[in-house]
Short mmCIF file of C-alpha atoms (C1' of nucleotides) in Angstrom, two decimals:
data_model
loop_
_atom_site.label_atom_id
_atom_site.label_comp_id
_atom_site.label_asym_id
_atom_site.label_seq_id
_atom_site.Cartn_x
_atom_site.Cartn_y
_atom_site.Cartn_z
CA MET A 1 -136.07 -27.20 261.73
CA THR A 2 -135.87 -30.86 260.73
CA LYS A 3 -137.81 -31.51 257.66
CA ASP A 4 -139.63 -34.73 257.46
CA GLU A 5 -140.04 -35.83 253.94
CA PRO A 6 -141.24 -38.93 252.45
CA SER A 7 -138.41 -41.53 252.99
CA SER A 8 -139.41 -43.28 249.60
CA VAL A 9 -137.59 -40.07 247.69
CA TRP A 10 -134.49 -40.85 249.57
CA LEU A 11 -134.44 -44.51 248.46
CA ARG A 12 -135.48 -44.35 245.04
CA ASP A 13 -132.26 -42.58 243.99
CA PRO A 14 -129.87 -41.98 246.89
CA GLY A 15 -127.47 -40.19 244.31
CA VAL A 16 -129.79 -37.52 243.40
CA ARG A 17 -131.08 -35.24 245.96
CA ALA A 18 -134.22 -33.28 245.86
CA ARG A 19 -135.89 -32.87 242.00
CA SER A 20 -137.62 -35.82 244.08
CA THR A 21 -141.39 -35.82 244.27
CA PRO A 22 -143.37 -34.23 241.34
CA LEU A 23 -144.35 -31.01 242.12
CA THR A 24 -148.07 -30.21 243.44
CA ARG A 25 -149.87 -27.62 244.90
CA GLU A 26 -149.93 -29.85 248.22
CA ARG A 27 -146.07 -29.83 248.16
CA ILE A 28 -145.78 -25.95 247.30
CA VAL A 29 -148.12 -25.14 250.18
CA GLU A 30 -146.37 -27.32 252.62
CA ALA A 31 -143.00 -25.77 251.78
CA ALA A 32 -144.69 -22.26 252.01
CA VAL A 33 -145.68 -22.90 255.54
CA ALA A 34 -142.76 -24.00 256.47
CA LEU A 35 -140.84 -20.72 255.05
CA LEU A 36 -143.60 -18.55 256.98
CA ASP A 37 -142.95 -20.61 260.15
CA GLY A 38 -139.02 -20.29 259.88
CA HIS A 39 -138.66 -16.75 258.64
CA GLY A 40 -141.88 -14.65 258.83
CA ILE A 41 -143.92 -13.18 256.06
CA GLU A 42 -141.37 -11.39 254.28
CA GLY A 43 -139.53 -14.94 254.42
CA LEU A 44 -141.78 -16.37 251.88
CA THR A 45 -140.71 -15.53 248.23
CA MET A 46 -141.66 -17.15 244.87
CA ARG A 47 -137.89 -17.58 244.53
CA ARG A 48 -137.11 -18.91 247.63
CA LEU A 49 -140.09 -21.16 247.56
CA ALA A 50 -138.88 -22.66 244.37
CA GLY A 51 -135.39 -22.88 245.82
CA ALA A 52 -136.84 -25.05 248.55
CA LEU A 53 -138.67 -27.33 246.39
CA ASP A 54 -135.35 -27.37 244.15
CA VAL A 55 -137.42 -25.86 240.90
CA THR A 56 -137.36 -22.67 238.62
CA PRO A 57 -139.53 -20.10 240.19
CA THR A 58 -141.35 -19.86 237.13
CA ALA A 59 -142.18 -23.45 237.60
CA LEU A 60 -144.47 -22.57 240.52
CA TYR A 61 -146.93 -20.65 238.20
CA TRP A 62 -147.94 -23.90 236.52
CA HIS A 63 -149.73 -25.09 239.59
CA VAL A 64 -150.50 -21.79 241.07
CA ARG A 65 -152.00 -18.46 239.76
CA THR A 66 -150.30 -16.09 241.85
CA LYS A 67 -148.32 -15.24 245.04
CA GLU A 68 -151.90 -14.38 246.77
CA ASP A 69 -152.95 -17.84 245.89
CA VAL A 70 -150.21 -19.42 247.80
CA LEU A 71 -150.86 -17.04 250.93
CA ASP A 72 -154.64 -18.06 250.94
CA LEU A 73 -153.76 -21.77 250.77
CA ALA A 74 -151.06 -21.52 253.55
CA VAL A 75 -153.77 -19.83 255.69
CA ASP A 76 -156.50 -22.42 255.20
CA ARG A 77 -154.18 -24.95 255.66
CA ILE A 78 -153.17 -24.12 259.30
CA PHE A 79 -156.86 -24.29 260.18
CA GLY A 80 -157.27 -27.39 259.07
CA ALA A 81 -154.13 -28.92 260.66
CA ALA A 82 -155.94 -28.19 264.12
CA PRO A 83 -158.87 -30.43 264.14
CA VAL A 84 -162.44 -29.25 265.18
CA PRO A 85 -163.19 -30.70 268.69
CA PRO A 86 -165.81 -33.13 269.34
CA VAL A 87 -169.45 -32.28 270.44
CA THR A 88 -169.96 -32.85 273.88
CA ALA A 89 -173.00 -32.48 276.01
CA ASP A 90 -171.75 -29.14 277.41
CA TRP A 91 -172.14 -26.61 274.67
CA ARG A 92 -170.62 -23.88 276.59
CA GLU A 93 -167.45 -26.30 276.77
CA ASP A 94 -167.62 -26.71 273.23
CA VAL A 95 -167.55 -23.02 272.30
CA ARG A 96 -164.65 -22.27 274.62
CA ALA A 97 -162.73 -25.55 273.23
CA LEU A 98 -163.10 -24.13 269.57
CA ALA A 99 -162.18 -20.89 270.31
CA ARG A 100 -159.15 -21.83 272.31
CA ALA A 101 -158.05 -24.37 269.61
CA TRP A 102 -158.64 -21.57 267.02
CA ARG A 103 -156.56 -18.99 268.88
CA THR A 104 -153.65 -21.56 269.41
CA ALA A 105 -153.58 -22.61 265.82
CA MET A 106 -153.10 -18.83 264.85
CA LEU A 107 -150.64 -18.19 267.52
CA GLU A 108 -148.63 -21.41 266.49
CA HIS A 109 -148.05 -19.42 262.93
CA PRO A 110 -147.83 -15.80 264.20
CA TRP A 111 -147.62 -14.78 260.31
CA ALA A 112 -151.46 -16.08 259.77
CA PRO A 113 -153.57 -13.54 261.78
CA GLY A 114 -151.94 -10.53 259.47
CA LEU A 115 -153.17 -12.41 256.48
CA ILE A 116 -156.91 -12.59 257.52
CA GLY A 117 -156.84 -9.42 255.68
CA ARG A 118 -158.31 -11.20 252.75
CA PRO A 119 -161.74 -12.87 252.90
CA VAL A 120 -161.13 -16.32 254.67
CA LEU A 121 -163.61 -18.71 253.93
CA GLY A 122 -161.98 -21.59 253.16
CA PRO A 123 -163.79 -25.11 253.79
CA ASN A 124 -161.89 -25.39 257.17
CA VAL A 125 -162.83 -22.15 258.65
CA LEU A 126 -166.39 -22.57 257.45
CA ALA A 127 -166.50 -25.98 259.29
CA ARG A 128 -165.39 -24.27 262.56
CA THR A 129 -167.97 -21.66 262.39
CA GLU A 130 -170.59 -24.26 261.63
CA PHE A 131 -169.53 -26.11 264.79
CA LEU A 132 -169.52 -22.85 266.90
CA GLN A 133 -172.98 -21.82 265.82
CA SER A 134 -174.48 -25.39 266.18
CA ALA A 135 -173.11 -25.10 269.99
CA LEU A 136 -174.82 -21.84 270.09
CA VAL A 137 -177.86 -23.19 268.87
CA ARG A 138 -177.92 -25.88 271.38
CA GLY A 139 -177.38 -23.18 274.09
CA GLY A 140 -180.70 -21.71 273.14
CA LEU A 141 -179.71 -18.70 270.59
CA SER A 142 -181.54 -18.14 267.53
CA ASP A 143 -182.05 -15.34 265.02
CA LEU A 144 -180.57 -11.81 265.68
CA GLY A 145 -178.92 -13.10 269.10
CA LEU A 146 -177.29 -16.01 267.32
CA ALA A 147 -176.09 -13.97 264.53
CA VAL A 148 -174.56 -11.44 267.24
CA THR A 149 -172.80 -13.95 269.08
CA THR A 150 -171.55 -15.84 266.43
CA ARG A 151 -169.71 -12.58 265.18
CA LEU A 152 -168.83 -11.50 268.51
CA LEU A 153 -166.99 -14.82 269.29
CA ALA A 154 -165.22 -14.90 265.84
CA ASN A 155 -164.26 -11.47 265.90
CA TYR A 156 -162.86 -11.84 269.46
CA VAL A 157 -160.54 -14.69 268.70
CA ILE A 158 -159.43 -13.05 265.60
CA GLY A 159 -158.55 -9.86 267.07
CA ALA A 160 -156.94 -11.47 270.27
CA ALA A 161 -154.93 -13.81 267.88
CA LEU A 162 -153.75 -10.88 265.86
CA THR A 163 -152.74 -8.17 268.69
CA GLU A 164 -150.95 -11.26 270.61
CA SER A 165 -149.12 -12.29 267.76
CA ALA A 166 -148.04 -8.89 266.99
CA TRP A 167 -145.55 -8.30 269.58
CA ARG A 168 -144.65 -11.98 269.70
CA ARG A 169 -143.33 -11.44 266.21
CA SER A 170 -141.63 -8.21 266.55
CA PRO A 171 -138.53 -8.63 268.49
CA GLY A 172 -137.48 -6.75 271.54
CA ALA A 173 -141.16 -5.25 271.54
CA GLY A 174 -142.65 -7.49 274.06
CA PRO A 175 -145.13 -6.55 276.68
CA ALA A 176 -142.36 -5.34 278.96
CA PRO A 177 -141.36 -2.23 277.00
CA ALA A 178 -145.05 -1.43 276.07
CA ARG A 179 -145.96 -1.34 279.99
CA ALA A 180 -142.70 0.95 280.44
CA HIS A 181 -144.13 3.12 277.50
CA ILE A 182 -147.17 3.65 279.70
CA THR A 183 -145.49 4.23 283.42
CA ALA A 184 -143.26 6.95 281.74
CA ASP A 185 -146.20 9.08 281.45
CA PRO A 186 -148.51 8.49 284.10
CA ALA A 187 -149.84 11.94 283.97
CA ALA A 188 -151.26 11.05 280.42
CA TYR A 189 -152.49 7.45 281.27
CA PRO A 190 -153.57 7.68 285.03
CA THR A 191 -156.04 4.54 284.92
CA LEU A 192 -153.79 2.54 282.61
CA THR A 193 -150.86 2.81 285.13
CA ALA A 194 -153.24 2.29 288.14
CA SER A 195 -154.77 -0.86 286.59
CA GLY A 196 -151.53 -2.35 285.42
CA HIS A 197 -152.61 -2.54 281.73
CA LEU A 198 -150.14 -4.92 279.94
CA ASP A 199 -148.76 -5.51 282.94
CA ALA A 200 -147.52 -9.34 282.20
CA GLU A 201 -146.55 -9.86 285.92
CA ARG A 202 -150.14 -9.20 286.94
CA TRP A 203 -151.94 -10.82 283.89
CA ASP A 204 -151.00 -13.71 281.14
CA ASP A 205 -152.68 -13.55 277.73
CA GLU A 206 -154.29 -17.11 278.26
CA SER A 207 -156.36 -16.41 281.27
CA LEU A 208 -157.42 -13.02 280.07
CA PHE A 209 -158.57 -14.77 276.65
CA ASP A 210 -160.66 -17.39 278.71
CA ARG A 211 -162.26 -15.01 281.17
CA GLY A 212 -163.08 -12.99 277.83
CA LEU A 213 -164.68 -15.92 276.74
CA ASP A 214 -166.70 -16.43 279.85
CA ALA A 215 -167.94 -12.63 279.72
CA ILE A 216 -169.12 -13.22 276.23
CA LEU A 217 -171.10 -16.39 277.11
CA ALA A 218 -172.61 -14.65 280.16
CA GLY A 219 -173.66 -11.57 278.29
CA ALA A 220 -175.21 -13.28 275.32
CA CYS A 221 -176.87 -16.30 276.93
CA GLY A 222 -177.51 -14.80 280.16
CA GLY A 223 -175.88 -17.34 282.43
CA ALA A 224 -173.88 -15.01 284.78
CA VAL A 225 -174.36 -17.44 287.76
CA GLU A 226 -172.84 -20.47 286.17
CA VAL A 227 -169.75 -18.45 284.97
CA ARG A 228 -169.32 -17.03 288.38
CA GLY A 229 -169.00 -20.28 289.62
CA ARG A 230 -166.34 -21.87 287.65
CA MET B 1 -157.60 17.18 250.96
CA THR B 2 -156.62 20.75 250.72
CA LYS B 3 -153.11 20.87 252.05
CA ASP B 4 -152.38 23.80 254.31
CA GLU B 5 -148.84 24.69 253.94
CA PRO B 6 -147.31 28.04 254.97
CA SER B 7 -147.99 30.42 252.44
CA SER B 8 -144.69 31.91 252.50
CA VAL B 9 -143.41 29.14 250.05
CA TRP B 10 -146.00 30.27 247.33
CA LEU B 11 -144.95 33.75 247.74
CA ARG B 12 -141.28 33.02 247.41
CA ASP B 13 -141.04 31.93 244.13
CA PRO B 14 -144.49 31.84 242.10
CA GLY B 15 -143.45 30.10 239.19
CA VAL B 16 -142.03 27.02 240.45
CA ARG B 17 -144.87 24.39 241.60
CA ALA B 18 -143.84 21.84 243.76
CA ARG B 19 -140.59 21.65 245.19
CA SER B 20 -142.64 23.39 247.38
CA THR B 21 -142.55 22.95 251.06
CA PRO B 22 -139.91 21.57 252.84
CA LEU B 23 -140.05 17.69 253.00
CA THR B 24 -141.07 16.96 256.74
CA ARG B 25 -142.23 13.45 258.21
CA GLU B 26 -145.57 15.19 258.71
CA ARG B 27 -145.68 15.64 254.65
CA ILE B 28 -144.58 12.32 254.10
CA VAL B 29 -147.24 10.33 256.22
CA GLU B 30 -149.94 12.48 254.77
CA ALA B 31 -149.00 11.56 251.35
CA ALA B 32 -148.53 8.09 252.24
CA VAL B 33 -152.16 7.96 253.69
CA ALA B 34 -153.22 9.49 250.61
CA LEU B 35 -151.65 6.58 248.50
CA LEU B 36 -152.88 3.79 250.65
CA ASP B 37 -156.40 5.46 250.76
CA GLY B 38 -156.35 5.77 246.90
CA HIS B 39 -154.67 2.73 245.94
CA GLY B 40 -154.49 0.20 248.85
CA ILE B 41 -151.57 -1.47 250.69
CA GLU B 42 -149.64 -2.33 247.70
CA GLY B 43 -150.31 1.18 245.96
CA LEU B 44 -147.70 2.40 248.49
CA THR B 45 -144.15 2.36 247.16
CA MET B 46 -141.20 4.44 248.34
CA ARG B 47 -140.52 5.56 244.78
CA ARG B 48 -144.31 6.28 244.44
CA LEU B 49 -144.56 8.24 247.42
CA ALA B 50 -141.28 10.17 246.52
CA GLY B 51 -142.93 10.94 243.24
CA ALA B 52 -145.82 12.07 244.97
CA LEU B 53 -143.70 14.68 246.72
CA ASP B 54 -141.57 15.62 243.81
CA VAL B 55 -138.48 14.13 245.51
CA THR B 56 -135.95 11.44 245.04
CA PRO B 57 -136.88 8.33 246.66
CA THR B 58 -133.81 8.33 248.51
CA ALA B 59 -134.53 11.75 249.81
CA LEU B 60 -137.18 10.07 252.08
CA TYR B 61 -134.67 8.11 254.10
CA TRP B 62 -133.22 11.33 255.64
CA HIS B 63 -136.60 11.92 257.23
CA VAL B 64 -137.43 8.32 257.75
CA ARG B 65 -135.71 5.10 258.80
CA THR B 66 -137.40 2.42 256.84
CA LYS B 67 -140.67 2.02 255.06
CA GLU B 68 -142.10 0.20 258.19
CA ASP B 69 -141.82 3.52 259.93
CA VAL B 70 -144.04 5.12 257.35
CA LEU B 71 -146.38 2.42 257.65
CA ASP B 72 -146.57 2.49 261.50
CA LEU B 73 -146.64 6.40 261.31
CA ALA B 74 -149.55 6.02 258.72
CA VAL B 75 -151.40 3.95 261.26
CA ASP B 76 -151.29 6.11 264.11
CA ARG B 77 -152.10 9.05 261.99
CA ILE B 78 -155.86 7.75 261.35
CA PHE B 79 -156.29 7.13 265.08
CA GLY B 80 -155.33 10.83 265.70
CA ALA B 81 -157.54 12.01 263.23
CA ALA B 82 -160.66 10.57 264.67
CA PRO B 83 -160.93 12.44 267.90
CA VAL B 84 -161.67 10.75 271.30
CA PRO B 85 -165.05 11.31 272.12
CA PRO B 86 -166.04 13.60 275.25
CA VAL B 87 -166.92 12.16 278.71
CA THR B 88 -170.29 12.11 279.66
CA ALA B 89 -172.32 10.93 282.64
CA ASP B 90 -173.30 7.53 281.22
CA TRP B 91 -170.25 5.35 280.94
CA ARG B 92 -171.84 2.92 278.88
CA GLU B 93 -172.55 5.50 276.19
CA ASP B 94 -168.90 6.33 276.24
CA VAL B 95 -167.54 2.99 275.66
CA ARG B 96 -170.18 2.65 273.14
CA ALA B 97 -169.12 5.78 271.13
CA LEU B 98 -165.49 5.17 271.55
CA ALA B 99 -165.76 1.52 270.17
CA ARG B 100 -167.93 2.84 267.38
CA ALA B 101 -165.52 5.70 266.33
CA TRP B 102 -162.51 3.13 266.44
CA ARG B 103 -164.35 0.76 264.02
CA THR B 104 -165.19 3.79 261.76
CA ALA B 105 -161.97 5.24 261.80
CA MET B 106 -160.56 1.78 260.60
CA LEU B 107 -163.20 1.27 258.06
CA GLU B 108 -162.47 4.49 256.42
CA HIS B 109 -159.13 3.53 255.78
CA PRO B 110 -159.60 -0.38 255.05
CA TRP B 111 -155.86 -1.08 254.73
CA ALA B 112 -155.15 -0.07 258.34
CA PRO B 113 -156.79 -3.27 259.78
CA GLY B 114 -154.47 -5.41 258.24
CA LEU B 115 -151.29 -3.24 259.58
CA ILE B 116 -152.17 -3.96 263.14
CA GLY B 117 -149.94 -6.90 262.48
CA ARG B 118 -147.23 -4.75 264.26
CA PRO B 119 -147.19 -3.74 267.75
CA VAL B 120 -149.55 -0.63 267.74
CA LEU B 121 -149.06 1.67 270.73
CA GLY B 122 -148.44 4.96 269.28
CA PRO B 123 -149.79 7.74 271.69
CA ASN B 124 -153.28 7.99 269.76
CA VAL B 125 -153.86 4.44 270.64
CA LEU B 126 -152.86 4.52 274.02
CA ALA B 127 -155.14 7.58 274.70
CA ARG B 128 -158.10 5.66 273.41
CA THR B 129 -157.34 2.86 275.77
CA GLU B 130 -156.94 5.25 278.68
CA PHE B 131 -160.18 6.76 277.70
CA LEU B 132 -161.80 3.10 277.40
CA GLN B 133 -160.72 1.93 280.59
CA SER B 134 -161.44 4.83 282.60
CA ALA B 135 -165.07 4.72 281.47
CA LEU B 136 -164.92 1.00 282.51
CA VAL B 137 -163.67 1.90 286.18
CA ARG B 138 -166.70 4.30 286.38
CA GLY B 139 -168.97 1.27 285.59
CA GLY B 140 -167.43 -0.43 288.50
CA LEU B 141 -164.97 -2.51 287.20
CA SER B 142 -161.40 -3.02 288.50
CA ASP B 143 -158.64 -5.71 288.97
CA LEU B 144 -159.09 -8.89 286.70
CA GLY B 145 -162.57 -7.87 285.42
CA LEU B 146 -161.22 -4.83 284.35
CA ALA B 147 -158.06 -6.10 282.57
CA VAL B 148 -160.63 -8.86 280.87
CA THR B 149 -163.07 -6.46 279.81
CA THR B 150 -160.41 -3.88 278.33
CA ARG B 151 -158.89 -6.45 276.13
CA LEU B 152 -162.15 -7.80 275.34
CA LEU B 153 -163.44 -4.64 273.87
CA ALA B 154 -160.29 -3.82 271.83
CA ASN B 155 -159.91 -7.09 270.42
CA TYR B 156 -163.53 -7.40 269.41
CA VAL B 157 -163.25 -3.77 267.98
CA ILE B 158 -159.95 -4.72 266.08
CA GLY B 159 -161.49 -8.41 264.90
CA ALA B 160 -164.53 -6.67 263.77
CA ALA B 161 -162.80 -4.16 261.58
CA LEU B 162 -160.34 -6.62 260.29
CA THR B 163 -163.03 -8.93 259.09
CA GLU B 164 -165.21 -6.20 257.83
CA SER B 165 -162.53 -4.27 255.72
CA ALA B 166 -161.68 -7.55 254.03
CA TRP B 167 -164.11 -8.03 251.78
CA ARG B 168 -164.92 -4.24 251.64
CA ARG B 169 -161.47 -4.29 250.13
CA SER B 170 -161.33 -7.17 247.94
CA PRO B 171 -163.73 -6.63 244.93
CA GLY B 172 -166.26 -9.46 243.86
CA ALA B 173 -165.87 -11.07 246.87
CA GLY B 174 -169.00 -9.22 249.04
CA PRO B 175 -171.02 -11.06 251.28
CA ALA B 176 -173.45 -12.15 248.77
CA PRO B 177 -170.77 -14.66 247.12
CA ALA B 178 -169.71 -15.71 250.42
CA ARG B 179 -173.42 -16.46 251.48
CA ALA B 180 -173.85 -18.54 248.11
CA HIS B 181 -170.81 -20.65 249.14
CA ILE B 182 -172.65 -21.63 252.10
CA THR B 183 -176.19 -22.20 250.47
CA ALA B 184 -174.35 -24.29 247.72
CA ASP B 185 -173.79 -27.00 250.42
CA PRO B 186 -176.50 -27.15 252.82
CA ALA B 187 -175.47 -30.67 253.88
CA ALA B 188 -171.89 -29.65 255.19
CA TYR B 189 -173.32 -26.38 256.72
CA PRO B 190 -176.97 -26.93 258.18
CA THR B 191 -176.81 -24.62 261.13
CA LEU B 192 -175.39 -21.54 258.78
CA THR B 193 -177.88 -22.40 256.26
CA ALA B 194 -180.68 -22.10 258.61
CA SER B 195 -179.50 -19.27 260.39
CA GLY B 196 -179.03 -16.94 257.45
CA HIS B 197 -175.08 -16.34 258.57
CA LEU B 198 -173.50 -13.85 256.36
CA ASP B 199 -177.19 -12.97 254.63
CA ALA B 200 -176.58 -9.36 254.14
CA GLU B 201 -180.51 -9.02 253.71
CA ARG B 202 -181.08 -10.14 257.34
CA TRP B 203 -178.13 -8.39 259.08
CA ASP B 204 -175.93 -5.46 258.50
CA ASP B 205 -172.48 -5.04 259.70
CA GLU B 206 -173.38 -2.01 261.83
CA SER B 207 -176.24 -3.35 263.90
CA LEU B 208 -174.66 -6.47 264.59
CA PHE B 209 -171.68 -4.66 265.51
CA ASP B 210 -173.42 -2.60 268.36
CA ARG B 211 -175.65 -5.60 269.76
CA GLY B 212 -172.10 -7.21 270.37
CA LEU B 213 -171.14 -4.32 272.29
CA ASP B 214 -174.14 -4.62 274.48
CA ALA B 215 -173.36 -8.33 274.95
CA ILE B 216 -170.02 -7.46 276.04
CA LEU B 217 -171.39 -4.76 278.57
CA ALA B 218 -173.92 -7.10 279.77
CA GLY B 219 -171.94 -9.84 280.47
CA ALA B 220 -168.77 -8.11 281.91
CA CYS B 221 -170.87 -5.85 284.01
CA GLY B 222 -173.77 -7.88 284.72
CA GLY B 223 -176.38 -5.01 283.41
CA ALA B 224 -178.31 -7.23 281.41
CA VAL B 225 -182.01 -5.57 282.23
CA GLU B 226 -180.64 -2.00 281.16
CA VAL B 227 -179.18 -3.35 277.71
CA ARG B 228 -182.28 -5.25 276.67
CA GLY B 229 -184.28 -2.05 277.49
CA ARG B 230 -182.48 -0.04 274.83
"C1'" DA C 1 -128.67 20.06 256.93
"C1'" DC C 2 -131.04 18.31 253.24
"C1'" DC C 3 -131.33 16.13 248.52
"C1'" DT C 4 -129.47 13.97 244.35
"C1'" DG C 5 -127.67 9.97 241.21
"C1'" DA C 6 -125.82 5.98 240.60
"C1'" DA C 7 -125.75 1.48 241.97
"C1'" DC C 8 -127.00 -3.10 244.48
"C1'" DA C 9 -129.37 -7.06 245.54
"C1'" DC C 10 -133.30 -8.29 245.31
"C1'" DC C 11 -138.49 -8.79 243.67
"C1'" DG C 12 -143.55 -11.13 240.91
"C1'" DT C 13 -144.67 -12.45 236.59
"C1'" DT C 14 -144.69 -13.28 231.17
"C1'" DC C 15 -143.44 -15.96 227.64
"C1'" DA C 16 -141.31 -18.54 224.38
"C1'" DA C 17 -138.95 -22.60 224.09
"C1'" DG C 18 -137.75 -27.25 225.67
"C1'" DT C 19 -138.95 -32.05 227.04
"C1'" DA D 1 -148.47 -31.81 230.76
"C1'" DC D 2 -144.88 -29.89 233.00
"C1'" DC D 3 -140.68 -27.39 233.73
"C1'" DT D 4 -136.65 -23.94 232.02
"C1'" DG D 5 -134.08 -19.53 230.76
"C1'" DA D 6 -134.20 -15.30 229.64
"C1'" DA D 7 -136.04 -11.18 230.12
"C1'" DC D 8 -139.29 -7.18 231.92
"C1'" DA D 9 -140.67 -3.97 234.98
"C1'" DC D 10 -140.34 -3.11 239.14
"C1'" DC D 11 -138.79 -3.07 244.41
"C1'" DG D 12 -136.06 -1.12 249.35
"C1'" DT D 13 -132.19 0.93 250.61
"C1'" DT D 14 -127.04 2.27 250.77
"C1'" DC D 15 -123.55 5.44 249.75
"C1'" DA D 16 -120.79 8.60 247.87
"C1'" DA D 17 -121.54 13.24 246.15
"C1'" DG D 18 -123.19 17.65 245.61
"C1'" DT D 19 -125.56 22.36 247.70
#
DNA sequence: ACCTGAACACCGTTCAAGT
DNA sequence: ACCTGAACACCGTTCAAGT
C-alpha cells in the first residue's frame, strides 16, 4: 500500500515529484509486482505500469522487449525475494523448509502460480531445485528415485499453490460455497460428502500441505516409521 | 472434428451455408475449444469466436455472461470429454488410471492447465474427485489420511500437467535448452548437473509421472512392498 | 427470444522524432 | 542513449435498435 521509495528522490528536488530515478529494468519489475499484488493479473497494463513510473507507455519498450518479459521477470523476482533456507543436519527438515517457503512465496503473490504457464527456470528457481535435490541426495536417493522425487515434490508444491491461490483470488468463491456445492448433491458425491472434502472446518490448507510432504518423504525414501512419530 | 448438427437445418435452405444451426452455449464452447487448441490461449477472442460461428461478436453475450465464462466452460468441457475409468477390483490401479487420464486430458489441451487459475469445480471435475476418493476409501484410508492423499494426488497431477504443458507450449524452449542452461554453470548447480536433472535422454515425462504415483501410493498407504514389485 | 450496428473505453506495440 | 507523440490494429462489453 505505502510505497517506500529511496528518499534521495524526495530530497533532490522537492518541487518535482516523480520523473525521479532513471528508468531501469529493476524499477519496472518492482512496479510491476506492486501492480500485480494490488490489482491482480489484469491490473497489470503497460499503460498503467508506465503511469506508475511517470513515463510514457512506449518508454518501457526501451528497457523491455515485451509485456511477457515483464511477467517473466516478475515471477522470477518473487522467488528471489524469499531466501533459500540454510542447510541443516536434518535433510528431511531441509526439504520441508524449502517446500513450505516455496508455497508461501507463491501464496503471498496469488497471481504468480497462474504464470507458471511459461517455462520457469530463472536462476532463482534453479537455485531452489539445486537445494532441494542436494537434500534428497543426503537422504540417500540417487538415479531414477532421485529424479522421481524431485519432480514429485516440485509438482506438488506448484499444484498446491495454484489451487489454493485460485479460490483465494476469486472473491466470493471460497471453500464454503465449494463445500456447499458438494453437499447439495450427496447422491452424486457420496464419498466426498461423507469424508468432509473441502470442509474448512475439519482441515486447513496448511496442515494438509505439511502432511502431504510427510507422505511424499515416506513413500520415496521408505521412512514411514520416522514420519508417523512426528 | 465433424460437427453433428440437426439435419433439419440443412434441409431447410441448402443454399445458405453457415448461419446454420442456432447459436447455443454448446456450440460456442465447442468453437472456443477448437480455437484454443489451434491457436493457444491468446488465439481466443470474442471477435474471432464470433467469426468462427458466423455471428456478430455481441451476439455471444446473449448466451454467455462474459469471456471468463467461456473459458470456464471450455475447461470443464475437456474434463467431460475424457471419461472416468471403470471401477475395478484393484483400487490402486483405479487411482493410477484416473490420474493418468487426467494428466493426458490436460496435455492434449496445453492451454488448460494455465486456466486452473480459477476455482475449478465443474461437475466433471467433482465426478473425478469422487471416483478418486472412493478408490482411496477402498484402499483403507479415512479421515485425515484420506483428505491428505486426495489433495496430494490432485495437486501432483495438476502441477505435473502445468509444468509439462509449459514447455510443450512455448516453442524453442524444450527440455534440451533447459538442460543446457544447467550444465553451463556446473559450479552453481553441482547436484543437478551430476544427477542429470531435466535430461530427456535419461528420463521421460511419462515414466517419471508414473513412478511418482507409485511413491504417493506407497507413502500414503504404506504398501511399499507391492509397489516395488511392479 | 435472439441477433445486429454503432459506439465506448480501453489494449500492446511500432516508429519517427525529439533531446 | 533514452524518452515522447502520434498512430495502428486490435480488444471486451454495453446498449439501443431491429426481427
